[in-house]
Amino acid sequence: MTETQFTPRVFSGIQPSGNLHLGNYLGALKRFVDMQGPDMETVYCMVDLHAITVWQDPKELAHSTRELCAGFIAAGIDPERSILFNQSQVPEHAQLAWVFNCVARMGWMQRMTQWKDKAGKNQQNASLGLFAYPSLMAADILTYHATHVPVGDDQKQHLELTRDIAIKFNKDFGVDFFPITEPVIEGAATRVMSLRDGSKKMSKSDPSDMSRINMTDDADTIARKIRKAKTDPDALPSETGGLEDRPEARNLVNIYAALNDQTVEQVLADVGGKQFGEFKPMLAELAVAKLSPISSEMARLMGEEAEIDRILARGAEKARAIAAPILQQTYEIVGMVGAGKA
Ligand code: TYM
């Protein structure tokens, strides 16, 4: 069986931990919306089981999960056209992850940069779940036989591991059961950087709130953060070559391009020669125009908690209809007695 024999299906996930920020939106969520359409089934997940690999306050986890769901919908994910749910409501993810824990090798996990970054020098004290995180991620994807996974650049290594797990499983059991998934890392904003330091990724764990734009920020806050963003004293170039060694300038141009559905070349053709004093207000105006409708819709949806819970439950039902037979077949392949009967 080759990849082309799998029905094209998109899967991706976001952790409900802390705030949804501009990096998540441009690197992932906005692209999830763009992939929604008649050609491919789209499955999007709030990965709450991943979130608890580091400590989460239970009340905040529940709030973040609902807020993230509101963010998905406000950004344009239609629960009628995409399957939208939280991971813990579909037990097949954790069940398949266990099988993959027995396929993946310790050495593979030890090489993961996210493990090294998050566990740091204190590996002995990190959770076992944090170590096994990429195996659960592979299960998220492969329990839907997903063929395409849109993500930001930071998830590339995890997707390579997902391919390695699929390849090893297929080889170990002499089957062509799991697809070799394609990472989809595209667009001008696959790596949105901190507004305070162009060498660091924009991240929810950065202690400085000024380093990121949160999807819940109001217009004044967005404008202030952009006004204060670190830049250099030079004017913007007219061509991409002129952004080399100017990480902060490159980041703001990338953000502008991604927000405005343009290429970096197109943006530079318009703004080349302008000083940041002129460009920053343009960017702030664009960001407010694009993000404010999303944040106000998020706030409105957060007032309808029961409706959000209903959407997640309905999405989970649809997700299970795909995931359960794939898990059953996996169990059969592995040799689990009774697997065919569910
Ligand atoms: P998470 O929750 O850290 O981020 C969600 C998505 O946002 C992207 N992203 C960024 N893109 C551009 N610039 C940034 N600064 C930036 N920060 C975050 C991430 O690349 C990601 O696409 N392990 C995943 C969640 C996950 C998953 C999956 C993803 C679990 N299972 C299966 C895809 C498929 C994560 O922690 O993403």
XYZ file of C-alpha atoms in Angstrom, residues 12-16 20 24-25 28-29 32 45-48 68 72 204:
18
model
C -3.738 18.908 13.888
C -3.834 19.884 17.528
C -3.164 22.752 19.905
C -2.497 22.501 23.633
C -5.028 24.162 25.905
C -3.629 31.307 22.411
C -0.463 29.721 17.220
C -2.863 31.693 15.063
C -1.427 26.873 12.845
C -5.015 28.008 13.385
C -6.375 25.047 9.675
C -8.130 18.699 18.475
C -7.545 20.453 21.789
C -4.830 18.205 23.181
C -5.627 18.296 26.888
C -9.333 27.347 22.809
C -11.023 27.738 16.847
C 3.048 31.214 25.860
